[in-house]
XYZ file of C-alpha atoms in Angstrom:
404
model
C 58.307 -43.964 -72.148
C 60.079 -46.742 -74.098
C 62.382 -45.490 -76.850
C 60.430 -47.329 -79.541
C 57.167 -45.718 -78.486
C 58.783 -42.280 -78.433
C 59.907 -42.925 -82.002
C 56.364 -43.879 -83.045
C 54.973 -40.666 -81.521
C 57.535 -38.644 -83.432
C 56.599 -40.448 -86.640
C 52.911 -39.694 -86.144
C 53.698 -36.029 -85.478
C 55.709 -35.909 -88.704
C 53.017 -37.627 -90.770
C 50.238 -35.397 -89.465
C 52.264 -32.192 -89.280
C 50.052 -29.169 -89.805
C 47.646 -30.967 -92.131
C 44.864 -31.776 -89.669
C 43.121 -28.459 -90.317
C 42.925 -29.128 -94.059
C 41.679 -32.675 -93.461
C 38.964 -31.296 -91.198
C 37.812 -28.740 -93.754
C 37.933 -31.267 -96.623
C 36.268 -33.965 -94.514
C 38.716 -36.702 -95.468
C 41.899 -38.343 -94.183
C 44.598 -39.600 -96.591
C 44.104 -43.352 -96.964
C 47.838 -43.874 -97.379
C 48.353 -42.323 -93.936
C 45.921 -44.819 -92.418
C 47.537 -47.723 -94.268
C 50.977 -46.644 -93.071
C 49.915 -46.381 -89.442
C 47.912 -49.587 -89.710
C 50.841 -51.506 -91.139
C 52.916 -50.460 -88.131
C 50.207 -51.702 -85.759
C 49.542 -48.205 -84.433
C 45.797 -48.147 -85.091
C 45.192 -50.997 -82.627
C 48.374 -51.067 -80.593
C 47.066 -53.294 -77.796
C 46.887 -56.340 -80.073
C 49.249 -58.918 -78.507
C 52.605 -59.516 -80.163
C 51.610 -63.171 -80.629
C 49.077 -61.992 -83.230
C 51.422 -59.534 -84.925
C 50.551 -56.486 -82.844
C 52.629 -54.130 -80.724
C 51.271 -55.581 -77.489
C 51.090 -52.225 -75.701
C 49.544 -51.960 -72.273
C 46.417 -49.860 -71.834
C 48.594 -47.197 -70.197
C 51.065 -46.994 -73.094
C 48.319 -47.185 -75.698
C 46.521 -44.437 -73.799
C 49.466 -42.072 -74.108
C 49.649 -42.925 -77.808
C 45.932 -42.188 -78.159
C 46.252 -38.886 -76.270
C 49.089 -37.852 -78.573
C 46.997 -38.552 -81.665
C 43.935 -36.938 -80.070
C 45.888 -33.732 -79.577
C 46.873 -33.684 -83.241
C 43.681 -34.812 -84.992
C 40.506 -36.173 -83.400
C 39.359 -37.594 -86.725
C 42.454 -39.777 -86.876
C 42.001 -40.727 -83.238
C 38.387 -41.712 -84.001
C 39.562 -44.143 -86.688
C 42.050 -45.549 -84.158
C 39.230 -46.039 -81.670
C 37.118 -47.960 -84.191
C 40.046 -50.137 -85.252
C 40.836 -50.849 -81.606
C 37.240 -51.729 -80.731
C 37.130 -54.296 -83.514
C 40.485 -55.775 -82.512
C 39.445 -56.024 -78.843
C 36.108 -57.616 -79.770
C 37.844 -60.183 -81.992
C 40.345 -60.885 -79.230
C 37.555 -61.494 -76.727
C 34.974 -63.339 -78.838
C 36.738 -64.772 -81.878
C 37.819 -68.397 -82.063
C 41.497 -69.307 -82.394
C 41.581 -69.107 -86.174
C 39.641 -65.820 -86.245
C 41.998 -64.248 -83.710
C 45.036 -65.378 -85.656
C 43.723 -64.260 -89.031
C 41.829 -61.030 -88.282
C 44.168 -59.556 -85.682
C 47.113 -60.075 -88.030
C 45.212 -58.225 -90.768
C 44.324 -55.331 -88.475
C 47.964 -54.977 -87.427
C 49.329 -54.983 -90.964
C 47.316 -52.386 -92.868
C 43.721 -53.608 -93.213
C 41.164 -51.012 -92.061
C 37.868 -51.599 -90.322
C 34.877 -50.036 -88.570
C 32.229 -51.252 -86.131
C 28.456 -50.857 -86.395
C 26.312 -50.738 -83.249
C 23.822 -47.866 -83.426
C 20.710 -48.052 -85.567
C 18.075 -45.511 -86.606
C 15.850 -46.668 -83.739
C 18.415 -48.126 -81.357
C 21.147 -46.182 -79.624
C 21.342 -46.743 -75.882
C 18.245 -48.946 -76.042
C 19.660 -52.363 -76.921
C 16.231 -53.967 -76.853
C 15.322 -51.948 -79.961
C 18.155 -53.379 -82.099
C 16.665 -54.948 -85.232
C 19.670 -56.069 -87.298
C 19.650 -59.878 -87.667
C 22.582 -62.217 -88.237
C 21.128 -65.668 -88.863
C 22.402 -68.921 -90.414
C 20.955 -69.872 -93.782
C 19.132 -73.144 -94.459
C 22.222 -75.367 -94.723
C 24.163 -73.576 -91.982
C 27.207 -72.967 -94.158
C 26.632 -69.238 -94.433
C 25.005 -66.449 -92.432
C 22.638 -63.777 -93.700
C 22.822 -60.206 -92.367
C 19.864 -57.824 -92.636
C 19.512 -54.406 -91.035
C 20.738 -50.824 -90.813
C 23.578 -49.191 -88.913
C 23.937 -45.478 -88.309
C 26.963 -43.217 -87.843
C 29.610 -45.918 -88.319
C 32.963 -44.174 -87.871
C 35.709 -45.106 -90.310
C 33.469 -46.793 -92.876
C 34.733 -44.531 -95.656
C 38.176 -46.150 -95.366
C 37.243 -49.648 -94.193
C 37.995 -52.917 -95.940
C 35.393 -54.597 -93.727
C 32.968 -53.645 -90.985
C 32.115 -55.550 -87.825
C 28.328 -55.625 -87.583
C 26.663 -56.367 -84.257
C 23.126 -57.705 -84.329
C 20.682 -60.195 -82.924
C 21.147 -63.900 -83.635
C 18.665 -66.469 -82.405
C 17.985 -65.737 -78.745
C 21.322 -63.981 -78.349
C 23.575 -61.803 -80.438
C 26.478 -62.027 -82.872
C 29.256 -59.946 -84.357
C 29.895 -60.510 -88.063
C 32.834 -59.503 -90.246
C 31.321 -58.061 -93.431
C 33.614 -56.949 -96.304
C 32.324 -53.640 -97.634
C 32.274 -54.914 -101.225
C 29.907 -57.801 -100.394
C 26.698 -57.723 -102.484
C 23.869 -56.152 -100.500
C 26.074 -53.722 -98.549
C 25.014 -50.121 -99.198
C 27.103 -47.278 -97.749
C 25.993 -43.653 -97.514
C 28.515 -41.171 -96.142
C 27.357 -38.691 -93.506
C 27.835 -35.514 -95.595
C 28.490 -32.772 -93.028
C 29.150 -34.123 -89.525
C 29.478 -31.523 -86.779
C 32.700 -32.968 -85.367
C 35.485 -35.376 -86.310
C 34.603 -34.382 -89.841
C 37.343 -36.426 -91.526
C 36.645 -39.664 -89.622
C 34.649 -41.210 -92.467
C 31.275 -41.555 -90.741
C 28.649 -43.424 -92.749
C 25.251 -45.069 -92.545
C 25.115 -48.690 -93.704
C 22.189 -50.694 -95.046
C 22.555 -54.485 -95.235
C 20.094 -56.213 -97.563
C 20.271 -59.998 -97.293
C 24.077 -59.933 -97.128
C 25.485 -63.468 -97.249
C 28.789 -64.184 -95.502
C 30.708 -67.385 -94.646
C 29.989 -68.868 -91.238
C 33.663 -68.329 -90.421
C 33.003 -64.576 -90.463
C 30.792 -64.732 -87.350
C 32.910 -64.337 -84.223
C 32.877 -67.486 -82.128
C 29.895 -68.759 -84.091
C 27.603 -66.163 -82.492
C 25.146 -66.680 -79.674
C 26.762 -64.293 -77.179
C 24.537 -62.252 -74.851
C 23.905 -58.877 -76.493
C 24.681 -56.935 -73.318
C 28.044 -58.698 -72.916
C 29.027 -58.105 -76.530
C 27.968 -54.482 -76.349
C 29.619 -53.708 -73.008
C 32.898 -55.431 -73.874
C 33.297 -53.454 -77.089
C 32.172 -50.170 -75.556
C 34.604 -50.474 -72.664
C 37.522 -50.299 -75.085
C 35.881 -47.432 -76.944
C 35.338 -45.490 -73.743
C 38.972 -45.896 -72.742
C 40.123 -44.693 -76.150
C 37.821 -41.678 -76.135
C 38.855 -40.754 -72.592
C 42.545 -40.722 -73.491
C 41.772 -38.885 -76.741
C 40.040 -36.176 -74.717
C 43.208 -35.762 -72.647
C 44.900 -34.976 -75.949
C 42.208 -32.434 -76.840
C 42.720 -30.707 -73.490
C 46.482 -30.598 -73.942
C 46.129 -29.081 -77.416
C 43.697 -26.467 -76.137
C 45.853 -25.605 -73.130
C 49.003 -25.243 -75.229
C 47.273 -23.196 -77.935
C 45.466 -20.907 -75.489
C 48.523 -20.486 -73.267
C 50.712 -19.522 -76.203
C 48.118 -17.091 -77.508
C 47.523 -15.172 -74.280
C 51.255 -14.662 -73.803
C 51.629 -13.137 -77.273
C 48.358 -11.239 -77.582
C 48.187 -7.770 -76.064
C 45.265 -5.488 -75.333
C 45.886 -1.939 -74.144
C 49.615 -2.609 -74.036
C 49.190 -5.506 -71.599
C 49.517 -9.208 -72.416
C 46.281 -11.138 -71.956
C 48.159 -13.495 -69.656
C 48.559 -10.661 -67.144
C 44.793 -10.426 -66.580
C 43.597 -12.389 -63.560
C 40.430 -13.652 -65.258
C 42.514 -15.032 -68.115
C 44.835 -16.745 -65.644
C 41.816 -18.292 -63.947
C 40.745 -19.786 -67.261
C 44.213 -21.230 -67.800
C 44.276 -22.667 -64.286
C 40.912 -24.351 -64.827
C 42.086 -25.851 -68.125
C 45.221 -27.222 -66.465
C 43.140 -28.686 -63.636
C 40.830 -30.286 -66.209
C 43.746 -31.834 -68.103
C 45.301 -33.207 -64.934
C 42.014 -34.546 -63.524
C 41.243 -36.264 -66.827
C 44.748 -37.681 -67.071
C 44.590 -39.150 -63.558
C 41.169 -40.698 -64.228
C 42.554 -42.283 -67.406
C 45.691 -43.535 -65.692
C 43.637 -45.180 -62.960
C 41.295 -46.757 -65.513
C 44.289 -48.104 -67.464
C 45.794 -49.582 -64.309
C 42.484 -51.351 -63.683
C 42.447 -52.552 -67.304
C 46.030 -53.819 -67.247
C 45.471 -55.670 -63.969
C 42.119 -57.115 -65.150
C 40.424 -55.513 -62.150
C 36.696 -56.245 -61.697
C 36.269 -52.463 -61.814
C 37.818 -52.002 -65.263
C 34.458 -51.484 -66.988
C 33.242 -49.023 -64.372
C 36.487 -47.068 -64.410
C 36.305 -46.851 -68.211
C 32.881 -45.219 -67.835
C 34.221 -42.847 -65.185
C 37.286 -41.873 -67.216
C 35.226 -41.310 -70.344
C 32.642 -39.201 -68.522
C 35.210 -37.082 -66.695
C 37.469 -36.551 -69.706
C 34.721 -35.839 -72.232
C 33.076 -33.284 -69.974
C 36.359 -31.551 -69.233
C 37.331 -31.565 -72.911
C 34.043 -29.959 -73.960
C 34.353 -27.216 -71.344
C 38.084 -26.794 -71.921
C 37.610 -26.368 -75.653
C 34.889 -23.803 -75.025
C 37.256 -21.889 -72.754
C 40.033 -22.026 -75.343
C 37.736 -20.528 -77.980
C 36.765 -17.800 -75.517
C 40.420 -16.941 -74.856
C 41.388 -16.844 -78.526
C 38.307 -14.949 -79.655
C 38.086 -14.485 -83.400
C 41.536 -16.024 -83.834
C 40.135 -19.375 -82.747
C 36.888 -19.128 -84.674
C 38.369 -19.911 -88.079
C 37.287 -23.161 -89.678
C 39.922 -25.833 -89.112
C 41.728 -23.989 -86.298
C 42.938 -26.215 -83.454
C 40.465 -24.878 -80.886
C 37.602 -24.610 -83.386
C 38.069 -28.306 -84.199
C 38.365 -29.138 -80.517
C 35.137 -27.251 -79.744
C 33.168 -29.343 -82.237
C 34.984 -32.628 -81.704
C 34.824 -32.569 -77.898
C 31.071 -32.077 -77.893
C 30.638 -35.320 -79.816
C 32.685 -37.100 -77.151
C 29.879 -36.321 -74.691
C 27.469 -38.218 -76.941
C 29.217 -41.313 -78.286
C 30.058 -44.594 -76.515
C 27.496 -43.710 -73.862
C 26.172 -40.177 -73.520
C 26.818 -38.085 -70.409
C 23.441 -39.148 -69.092
C 24.031 -42.870 -69.671
C 27.402 -42.615 -67.936
C 25.759 -40.842 -65.006
C 23.158 -43.594 -64.696
C 25.868 -46.284 -64.614
C 27.881 -44.333 -62.044
C 24.792 -43.647 -59.946
C 23.882 -47.339 -59.919
C 27.381 -48.097 -58.679
C 27.155 -45.392 -56.039
C 23.985 -47.022 -54.739
C 25.679 -50.416 -54.484
C 28.531 -49.086 -52.367
C 26.226 -47.100 -50.071
C 23.618 -49.852 -49.742
C 23.182 -50.865 -46.108
C 24.991 -47.836 -44.727
C 22.123 -45.377 -44.735
C 18.980 -45.410 -42.650
C 16.770 -43.333 -44.948
C 16.174 -42.438 -48.579
C 14.782 -45.816 -49.620
C 17.109 -47.879 -47.438
C 16.353 -49.793 -44.299
C 18.815 -49.881 -41.433
C 19.312 -53.576 -42.156
C 20.810 -52.659 -45.541
C 17.911 -53.774 -47.781
C 16.510 -51.273 -50.235
C 12.988 -51.104 -51.557
C 11.946 -53.738 -54.117
C 11.869 -51.231 -56.946
C 15.422 -50.076 -56.239
C 16.660 -53.653 -55.878
C 15.458 -54.444 -59.381
C 17.397 -51.475 -60.743
C 20.505 -52.466 -58.837
C 20.492 -56.011 -60.199
C 20.658 -54.614 -63.724
C 23.965 -52.873 -62.985
C 26.771 -54.674 -64.852
C 29.592 -53.779 -62.440
C 29.840 -54.445 -58.718
C 32.450 -53.568 -56.174
C 32.782 -54.739 -52.578
C 31.749 -52.091 -50.084
C 34.538 -50.056 -48.497
C 35.540 -51.093 -45.010
C-alpha cells in the first residue's frame, strides 16, 4: 500500500475513532467530518488527478472503502453516493461539466444520487421523473419523486436521473432550488446515519448546463454505468463489515468464558470463526478480481461488479448474523459493532440490485457461456436455444466469449 494511502487510512481511523456507535444511535454524521474527507478527495478517490482528485485505482479505492466500511457503514454509504455521482459525471458529462463538477466533489462539496421512485425500483420502465427543456431551450424543468436517496441530508446538490424525450438524462439539482422538497427517512433499519431522504421535485427549473452531456442517453446505459460503480463500492464495503465482525467476534470468544472454558475452545464456536474467515476471504478475492477487471477496462467489468456485490453482500449478512450469535447479549446493544453490522449488511442485499436481480443477471450470463454446449434443457445440439430463451438472452447487458 502506498505510504500516502496508509496515511489517509490512519487519518480516517482517527477521525472516526469510537464515535460510529453514537452516530448510528443519533442517526446523523458530523458534517464537518464529511467536508474534511471531501476536501481531501477521499469521498470519491477514483476521480482522476487531472480533475483535482486522488486518481486511485479501483483496487486502491476498494481497500479504502473496505477500511471505512469496517468503521462505519453510514460513512461508507455517503462515500458510495459521492463516488457514483463522480463516476457518472466522468462518463457522461461534457468537458466543462467534468472540469467543474469533479473539482467540486474532490474539494468538499457533497452530493447524492436519485434513481429509485415510489413505483420504480428495478423496473426502469416505470420511472416517471421527467427532465425536459423549457420552451426556449435555455433551461430544463425537472418533475418527479425520488425515494431513499442516500446522503441527501448532507448534500449541496443531488444528481437526479429521469426520462428526457425518448431517452434519459441526469441533472445536477442544487438542494436549495425552488421546488425541491426533502423529507428525511426518520428511522431507517440500517446505515442509520447516512442521511437517507425522499425527494419531491415540483417544476424545478435548472440551467441547461446542469444536464450531463445535454441528456438523451439511453436509460439502461445511464442506470447500469452508475450502478456498476455503486456495486463495486458496496462489495468492498461489505469486506470491511466482515473484517469488523471477524475481529470483534474473535476477540470476544477468546476473552469470554463459560464453565471455566474460553468460548474459543469450543469446536462449534471455532467452526463459526472459520466460516467467517472463509466468507471474508471469498468476498475479498471476488472484489479484487472485479477491481482488476475495472482497472483494465475488461468487457466483464460490469458482470464482475454484480458478482462481487452479490457474493460480498450475502457473506456480510450471514457473517454479521454469526457474529451476533457468538457475542450473544453483548452484541445486541444498540450501536454495537455487530449490531450495526447485522442491520447494515441486510440492506446491502437490497440496494444497487437486490440478491434476486443479481442472480438473474448472473444466470443470464451463465446461459450465454453454456449456450451450444448442451443437448437438452431448451438447447439444441447445434447451439441454438428456443425462441423464448433467445429473447431473454439478448436483453443481457454483458457478454463473454465462451471458454475454449
